[in-house]
C-alpha positions as a printed Julia matrix, in Angstrom:
543×3 Matrix{Float64}:
   2.14    0.82   27.8
   1.29    4.15   29.26
   1.56    7.18   27.5
   4.63    8.98   26.88
   5.98   12.12   25.62
   9.1    14.36   25.7
   9.26   17.42   28.21
   7.66   19.48   25.29
   4.28   19.0    26.79
   1.34   18.41   23.53
  -0.27   21.42   21.75
  -3.5    20.65   22.41
  -5.75   19.7    25.07
  -7.83   17.55   23.16
  -8.61   14.28   25.73
  -7.76   11.09   24.55
 -11.12    9.78   24.3
 -12.25   12.4    22.51
  -9.48   11.86   19.99
 -10.36    7.93   19.19
 -13.94    8.96   18.89
 -12.98   11.55   16.38
 -10.72    9.62   14.68
 -13.71    6.33   14.08
 -15.83    9.57   13.4
 -13.7    10.94   10.77
 -13.0     7.31    8.92
 -16.89    6.09    9.21
 -18.43    9.63    7.79
 -15.89    9.96    5.48
 -16.83    6.74    3.98
 -20.25    8.12    3.49
 -19.55   11.48    2.24
 -16.69   10.98   -0.25
 -19.4     9.63   -3.16
 -20.18   12.92   -3.26
 -17.0    14.99   -2.01
 -14.26   12.69   -3.63
 -11.11   13.58   -2.4
 -11.7    17.07   -1.97
 -11.02   18.65    1.5
 -10.62   22.21    2.43
  -8.04   22.93    4.96
  -6.12   26.3     5.38
  -2.35   26.36    4.3
   0.01   25.45    7.54
   2.12   29.12    7.98
   5.53   28.61    6.61
   7.69   31.98    7.44
  11.15   31.66    7.54
  10.78   32.5    11.0
   8.64   29.32   11.81
  10.73   27.13    9.91
  13.76   28.45   11.26
  12.21   28.25   14.86
  11.21   24.63   13.9
  14.89   23.39   12.91
  16.1    24.96   16.04
  13.32   23.3    17.9
  14.39   20.28   16.74
  18.2    20.25   17.36
  17.17   20.75   20.76
  15.77   17.28   20.92
  17.44   15.27   18.21
  20.91   14.54   17.45
  22.06   16.49   15.12
  23.35   13.55   12.65
  20.21   12.69   12.32
  18.33   15.7    11.29
  19.13   16.71    7.41
  18.36   20.48    6.44
  18.16   21.53    2.75
  21.57   22.94    3.49
  23.11   19.67    4.46
  25.3    18.26    2.01
  23.65   14.84    2.23
  19.94   15.75    1.96
  20.26   14.69   -1.58
  21.4    11.6    -1.02
  19.23   10.85    2.1
  16.34   11.76    0.56
  16.58    9.52   -3.08
  17.8     6.59   -1.27
  14.28    5.77   -1.01
  12.95    7.43   -3.98
  11.57    4.11   -6.08
  10.07    6.04   -8.93
  12.1     8.46  -10.77
   9.74   10.1   -11.76
   9.65   11.83   -8.31
  13.39   12.61   -8.37
  13.25   15.4   -10.38
  14.93   19.61   -9.49
  10.96   20.43   -9.78
  10.07   17.97   -7.31
   8.59   19.91   -3.85
  10.83   19.04   -1.44
  11.06   18.74    2.59
  12.67   21.58    4.77
  14.35   18.48    6.5
  14.35   15.0     6.73
  14.46   13.24   10.43
  15.6    10.0    10.67
  14.71    8.63   14.0
  16.78    5.94   16.0
  13.71    5.83   19.01
  10.45    7.09   19.62
  11.17   10.37   21.35
  12.75   11.59   18.07
   9.23   11.16   16.04
   7.61   12.65   18.9
  10.1    15.35   18.82
   9.4    15.98   15.54
   5.78   16.37   15.64
   5.42   18.5    19.31
   8.04   20.81   17.51
   5.96   20.91   13.95
   2.83   21.51   15.8
   4.25   24.08   17.94
   6.01   26.27   14.78
   3.58   25.24   12.02
   5.4    22.42   10.27
   3.61   19.45    9.21
   5.47   16.58    8.79
   5.0    13.45    6.1
   6.11    9.99    6.44
   8.4     7.28    4.69
   8.91    3.83    5.55
  10.06    2.12    2.22
   9.59    4.73   -0.28
   7.23    2.61   -3.0
   4.34    4.99   -2.15
   3.91    5.08   -6.46
   2.95    9.03   -6.35
   5.6     9.55   -3.9
   3.25   11.48   -1.34
   5.11   10.28    1.53
   8.2    12.44    0.85
   6.89   14.54   -1.58
   4.12   17.76   -1.95
   2.19   18.13   -5.32
   1.94   21.73   -4.57
   4.26   24.05   -2.77
   4.02   23.49    1.02
   6.68   23.78    3.94
   6.72   19.84    5.51
   9.3    17.7     7.16
  10.23   14.31    6.49
  10.09   11.32    8.82
  11.94    8.66    7.46
  11.93    5.87    9.5
  14.78    4.3     7.63
  16.59    3.68   10.96
  13.72    2.29   12.48
  13.8    -1.7    10.75
  14.31   -4.26   13.86
  12.1    -7.82   13.45
  12.1    -9.34   16.83
  10.47  -13.02   16.19
   8.52  -14.72   19.44
   8.99  -18.32   17.72
   6.8   -19.97   20.42
   3.61  -17.08   20.23
   3.94  -17.44   16.91
   4.33  -13.42   16.98
   6.25  -11.08   15.42
   7.3    -7.1    16.59
   8.9    -5.28   13.3
   9.56   -1.71   13.07
   8.04    0.27   10.1
  11.33    0.91    8.41
  11.7    -2.86    7.94
  11.23   -4.15    4.64
   8.84   -7.04    4.05
  11.25   -9.06    2.55
  13.3    -8.21    6.04
  10.52   -9.59    7.88
  10.21  -12.43    5.85
  13.8   -13.75    6.29
  13.69  -12.84    9.98
  10.29  -15.17   10.44
  11.28  -17.94    8.24
  15.03  -18.2    10.17
  13.79  -18.31   13.33
  10.86  -20.63   12.67
  12.89  -23.15   10.68
  10.73  -22.46    7.61
   7.51  -23.45    9.28
   6.17  -19.75    9.75
   5.44  -16.88    7.74
   3.42  -13.92    7.3
   0.87  -12.82    4.99
   1.73   -9.44    3.34
   3.0    -8.15   -0.52
   5.25   -9.91   -3.19
   8.18   -7.33   -3.93
  10.52   -7.74   -0.98
  11.63   -3.81   -1.01
   8.11   -2.64    0.13
   8.24   -0.68    3.38
   6.23   -2.65    6.34
   4.7     0.51    7.23
   3.0     2.02    4.25
   2.08   -1.32    3.24
   0.56   -2.13    6.21
  -2.01    0.54    6.98
  -3.26    0.3     3.1
  -4.16   -3.62    3.38
  -1.12   -5.36    2.75
  -1.98   -8.21    0.35
  -0.01  -11.18   -1.08
   0.49  -15.03   -1.99
  -1.06  -16.23    1.44
  -4.32  -14.06    0.78
  -6.68  -16.57    0.09
  -5.18  -19.35    2.83
  -5.27  -16.59    5.29
  -6.35  -12.99    4.29
  -4.58  -10.14    4.3
  -1.41   -8.29    6.97
  -4.04   -5.91    8.48
  -6.23   -9.06    9.17
  -3.41  -10.14   11.4
  -2.02   -7.19   13.35
  -2.52   -7.62   16.86
  -1.2    -4.54   18.38
   1.06   -1.15   17.22
   3.08    1.55   18.36
   2.07    4.92   17.2
   2.88    8.79   17.97
  -0.38   10.34   17.2
  -0.81   14.28   16.48
  -0.55   15.41   20.17
   3.16   13.78   20.34
   1.48   10.71   22.62
   3.21    7.31   22.08
   0.81    4.96   22.19
   0.06    1.14   22.12
  -3.26   -0.54   20.96
  -4.64   -0.17   24.34
  -3.81    3.11   24.91
  -5.27    4.26   21.64
  -8.55    2.46   22.05
 -10.02    0.54   19.91
 -11.43    2.58   17.21
  -8.03    4.29   16.35
  -6.9     1.09   16.18
  -9.11   -0.18   13.75
  -8.26    3.08   11.51
  -4.76    2.67   11.33
  -5.1    -0.86    9.73
  -6.14   -0.21    6.05
  -7.59    3.14    5.64
  -4.18    4.65    4.49
  -1.09    5.99    5.48
  -0.39    9.02    7.43
  -4.21   10.29    8.33
  -3.8     9.33   12.01
  -0.5     9.36   13.34
   3.26    7.88   12.64
   3.27    4.28   13.2
   6.68    3.25   14.25
   6.03   -1.04   15.23
   3.69   -3.21   14.9
   2.87   -6.72   16.46
   1.88   -9.09   13.88
   0.66  -12.78   14.32
   2.38  -15.33   12.26
   0.63  -18.25   10.31
   2.06  -21.74    9.83
   3.39  -23.16    6.45
   4.42  -26.38    5.5
   8.53  -26.27    5.25
   8.23  -26.93    1.72
   5.46  -25.61   -0.73
   4.82  -26.04   -4.51
   5.21  -23.51   -6.69
   4.87  -23.2   -10.63
   5.31  -20.49  -13.53
   3.27  -21.76  -16.77
   3.72  -19.09  -19.59
   0.67  -19.46  -22.73
   0.79  -17.27  -25.68
  -2.18  -15.76  -27.26
  -1.16  -18.03  -30.58
  -1.26  -21.1   -27.57
  -5.09  -20.06  -26.08
  -3.75  -17.27  -24.14
  -7.3   -15.64  -24.02
  -9.28  -18.61  -23.67
  -7.39  -19.98  -20.67
  -7.32  -16.7   -18.99
 -11.07  -16.63  -19.21
 -11.53  -19.41  -17.98
  -8.65  -18.59  -14.92
 -11.52  -16.28  -14.04
 -14.4   -19.0   -13.25
 -11.65  -21.13  -10.91
  -9.28  -18.61   -9.47
 -11.07  -17.59   -6.74
 -13.12  -20.86   -6.28
  -9.7   -23.11   -6.1
  -8.85  -24.45   -2.66
  -7.56  -21.96   -0.17
  -4.17  -23.82    0.0
  -3.79  -22.93   -3.7
  -3.59  -19.09   -5.14
  -2.59  -18.88   -8.59
  -2.09  -14.64  -10.09
  -1.36  -14.03  -14.05
   0.87  -11.57  -15.2
  -0.68  -10.19  -18.96
   1.71   -8.74  -21.35
   1.62   -8.08  -24.9
   0.83  -12.04  -26.07
   1.66  -13.44  -23.25
  -0.2   -14.74  -19.97
   1.8   -16.2   -17.39
   0.47  -18.1   -14.67
   2.07  -18.11  -11.23
   1.29  -20.0    -8.46
   1.82  -20.52   -4.53
   0.61  -24.15   -3.12
   0.71  -25.09    0.45
   1.65  -28.85   -0.2
   3.78  -30.64   -2.74
   3.79  -31.09   -6.42
   2.42  -34.7    -6.55
  -0.6   -33.25   -4.46
  -0.96  -30.25   -6.42
  -1.34  -32.01  -10.29
  -4.62  -33.99   -9.25
  -5.99  -30.8    -8.16
  -4.29  -28.84  -11.26
  -6.04  -31.94  -13.65
  -9.27  -31.46  -11.79
 -10.28  -28.0   -11.46
  -7.93  -26.38  -14.42
  -6.94  -28.75  -17.19
  -7.19  -25.16  -19.53
  -3.86  -24.2   -18.37
  -1.83  -27.61  -19.39
   0.22  -27.3   -15.98
   2.53  -30.63  -15.76
   4.98  -32.11  -13.57
   7.91  -30.61  -15.0
   6.42  -26.79  -14.48
   6.54  -27.62  -10.27
   9.41  -26.85   -8.4
   9.4   -27.62   -4.33
  11.03  -25.0    -2.08
  10.74  -23.15    1.18
   7.93  -20.41    0.77
  10.26  -17.74    1.46
  12.2   -18.91   -1.49
   8.54  -19.07   -3.19
   8.06  -15.53   -2.5
  11.01  -14.74   -4.46
  10.51  -17.4    -7.84
   7.21  -15.61   -8.19
   8.55  -12.3    -7.6
  11.51  -12.42   -9.95
   9.85  -15.4   -12.43
  12.89  -17.09  -12.58
  13.04  -20.8   -13.57
  15.03  -21.67  -10.43
  14.86  -21.24   -7.16
  16.7   -17.8    -5.41
  18.48  -17.71   -2.42
  16.66  -16.15    0.79
  19.33  -13.86    1.56
  18.06  -11.61   -1.55
  15.56  -10.74    0.64
  17.58   -8.83    2.35
  17.95   -6.49   -0.45
  17.06   -3.05    0.17
  18.24   -1.38   -3.37
  15.83   -0.97   -7.02
  16.97   -0.1    -9.9
  16.48    3.25  -10.91
  16.29    2.84  -14.79
  12.73    3.07  -15.14
   9.93    5.23  -14.28
   6.18    4.3   -13.79
   2.23    5.43  -14.09
  -0.15    2.26  -12.25
  -3.73    2.34  -11.63
  -6.1    -0.5   -10.23
  -9.2    -2.05  -10.3
 -11.63   -4.44   -8.63
 -13.86   -7.12  -10.87
 -16.74   -8.79   -9.37
 -18.2   -10.68  -12.23
 -15.95  -12.29  -15.34
 -14.77  -10.24  -18.06
 -16.47  -11.93  -21.64
 -14.21  -13.44  -23.63
 -14.3   -11.04  -26.75
 -13.36   -8.31  -24.26
 -10.17   -9.53  -22.67
  -9.16  -10.36  -26.79
  -9.11   -6.77  -26.82
  -7.44   -6.16  -23.68
  -4.51   -7.95  -25.44
  -4.85   -6.09  -28.18
  -4.45   -2.9   -25.63
  -1.55   -4.44  -24.3
   0.32   -4.5   -27.64
  -0.1    -0.88  -28.55
   2.53    0.33  -25.89
   5.38   -2.05  -24.77
   6.01   -2.47  -21.93
   2.1    -2.46  -20.4
   0.95   -5.03  -18.07
  -1.83   -6.39  -15.88
  -1.3    -8.11  -13.07
  -4.68   -9.92  -12.04
  -4.63  -11.25   -8.29
  -7.4   -13.8    -7.33
  -9.8   -13.16   -4.16
 -12.02  -15.73   -2.27
 -11.0   -18.39    0.82
  -9.98  -16.43    3.72
 -10.02  -12.55    2.3
 -13.46  -13.0     1.58
 -14.51  -14.77    4.42
 -13.86  -11.58    7.28
 -16.54   -8.86    7.37
 -16.27   -5.74    5.5
 -16.17   -3.65    8.74
 -14.06   -6.0    10.24
 -10.8    -3.15    8.78
 -11.16   -0.37    6.83
 -10.01   -2.4     4.17
 -13.49   -3.29    2.33
 -12.34   -5.52   -1.03
 -13.65   -8.9     0.67
 -16.84  -10.84   -0.38
 -17.82  -10.96   -3.8
 -14.74   -9.65   -5.45
 -12.89  -12.29   -8.37
  -9.53  -10.11   -8.32
  -7.64   -7.44   -8.17
  -6.55   -6.0   -11.43
  -2.74   -3.86  -11.76
  -1.84   -1.84  -14.48
   1.44   -0.19  -15.31
   3.34    1.53  -17.74
   7.2     2.21  -17.54
   9.68    4.33  -19.59
  13.37    4.86  -19.21
  14.02    7.38  -16.62
  14.38   11.15  -17.42
  12.45   10.33  -20.82
   8.99   12.26  -21.66
   6.28    9.54  -19.95
   3.77   11.2   -21.78
   2.25    8.44  -24.23
   2.75    5.93  -21.11
   0.71    7.58  -18.76
  -1.69    8.45  -21.45
  -1.85    4.97  -22.17
  -2.87    3.88  -18.7
  -5.62    6.31  -18.44
  -6.81    5.36  -21.82
  -6.91    1.66  -20.68
  -8.26    2.67  -17.71
 -11.26    4.22  -19.5
 -11.95    1.39  -21.7
 -12.01   -1.35  -18.62
 -14.54    0.83  -16.87
 -17.7    -1.36  -17.93
 -16.18   -4.56  -16.88
 -14.79   -3.81  -13.42
 -16.62   -2.92   -9.99
 -19.41    0.2   -10.15
 -21.05    2.82   -7.84
 -18.78    2.98   -6.83
 -15.7     2.06   -9.26
 -12.88    0.36   -6.2
  -9.18    0.58   -6.56
  -6.83   -0.82   -4.05
  -5.28    1.84   -1.58
  -1.6     0.55   -2.02
  -1.62    1.11   -5.49
  -1.91    5.0    -5.31
  -3.34    6.75   -8.1
  -3.86   10.43   -8.16
  -6.11   10.31  -10.92
  -8.47    9.04   -8.51
  -8.2    12.54   -7.34
  -6.45   14.89   -4.66
  -6.87   17.01   -1.39
  -7.0    20.49   -1.91
  -6.57   23.68    0.04
  -9.42   25.79   -0.63
  -9.85   28.57    2.07
  -9.05   28.95    5.95
 -11.61   26.44    7.07
  -9.08   23.98    9.09
 -11.77   24.5    12.12
 -13.72   21.68   10.69
 -10.84   19.67   11.94
  -7.9    21.22   14.11
  -6.28   18.3    14.22
  -5.69   17.65   10.51
  -1.88   17.25   11.38
  -1.2    14.19    9.22
  -2.01   14.74    5.7
  -1.17   14.43    2.15
  -3.07   14.62   -0.97
  -4.65   11.49   -0.38
  -4.66   11.13    3.38
  -8.29   10.98    4.82
  -9.79   14.37    4.61
 -11.44   16.97    7.65
 -14.73   16.67    7.34
 -17.21   19.85    5.97
 -21.01   20.38    5.48
 -22.36   18.87    2.28
 -23.95   22.41    1.33
 -21.05   24.3     1.61
 -19.14   21.68   -0.57
 -21.82   21.97   -3.19
 -21.22   25.44   -2.75
 -17.34   25.49   -3.89
 -16.35   22.23   -5.06
 -15.36   22.67   -8.8
 -17.63   20.87  -10.94
 -14.17   18.82  -12.34
 -13.92   17.21   -9.4
 -17.49   16.09   -8.36
 -18.27   12.87   -8.25
 -14.4    11.44   -8.73
 -13.69    7.56   -8.2
 -12.84    6.82   -4.33
 -10.66    3.77   -3.5
 -11.47    1.73   -0.42
 -15.31    3.05   -0.36
 -18.28    0.91   -1.37
 -20.96    2.91    0.97
 -23.53    4.73   -0.77
 -25.12    8.2     0.7
């Protein structure tokens, strides 16, 4: 694929080769600097006078059909914005909303939005499925004029069974991808992404994308073989045109730092026509603390075909599994490697791989029709706050007993622990920007939720207090977190002064995108003490 653009010319003259080198250097130097500077970056606010905003909208209307542009005066802008807000916390009158929403139906519409934005000083944010836990894909924390590129109309999935590959648009959901793959392959191919079917492919892939197949095959970014991206100059690039540095950067460094990825080509993986799954709940009274303590020893060391995660909540630990084989083959493995769980034949169900995704996701006792993978709606009844950790050394039993006490303090608080090991740990750390590889036992996901519209401060405080309690028992120097479990408590980019010349192409940005680089001496003189030394996800190097 050659570079292409609209009649509008790109606004910067930087060559492609320079951009690619800059992208790679930005990521690598960022990973080395962030332990000192955290997520604080320094850039100038984009000028956003009413005149420039009007010029921007006029520019859009000249290149994009009006039915795909929703301005603040459009009667339907509220419903379009709310359609893919997954967390009601960010659907309030106080939410900083976009100047307009563009729903492209082809690449030229995304290009036009970028080119008009560069010409008239309006930045863009990009939303695929809306599962960004802090809403940064469609809102701004601080007042800022921006346009939203909503990829909901770009959701095609094109499966090539013979080559075991697929092209999937960023606006498709993980569930839609799974459904298309399993139908095209007769339940013999799969893709290794997350468990929640309504997650948008675009943001999920940009942050890594792990799920039930991580121990057998790794994560989503390990199997991305091509992509189509609109960069900050408005060019449309595929893997060859963008070069290996930029292609490396978009597979795990997080969304919205380098461009708008419109579509991904992925390598599919083989699965048996039938797999085995089980759900075994264990109460505290029946020894959940001991079983969970033992799970830490075996979860990352089991055969790669076997994945067992645990949902820990008030008084219970629910062990949920996917095994790439039959129940008859699974039972002796469980008896020999993890007898403490007491799993038996009555717990085991055989089903297709696609059915197993829904079975584990819903926690149902019976298989669910695979057509449910196509459901794009989610409940808006509850708001929530999340955080995450990585564990590299087993947590002592007495600490697990305390954790169960924490989970009893404020219902409905939960922890989900996902085992690593196997294929995810075998990939070299430098192969992708996703660094959580060898040595990781498991990931922890923390969540607390509350009724939409209610005061969630006690729930947010519970998450923060539990997170602080866990500090001695999780990864350190730095404390790791999963990028896709977005958490603004880790730090955020802030605007301080007019120093954007350090990175003139910092067009795609949000509060946790990769920031422009500034000299450490500059930072030490100007960074508020309260933000120096905060935690950063996805970074392990020391200065």
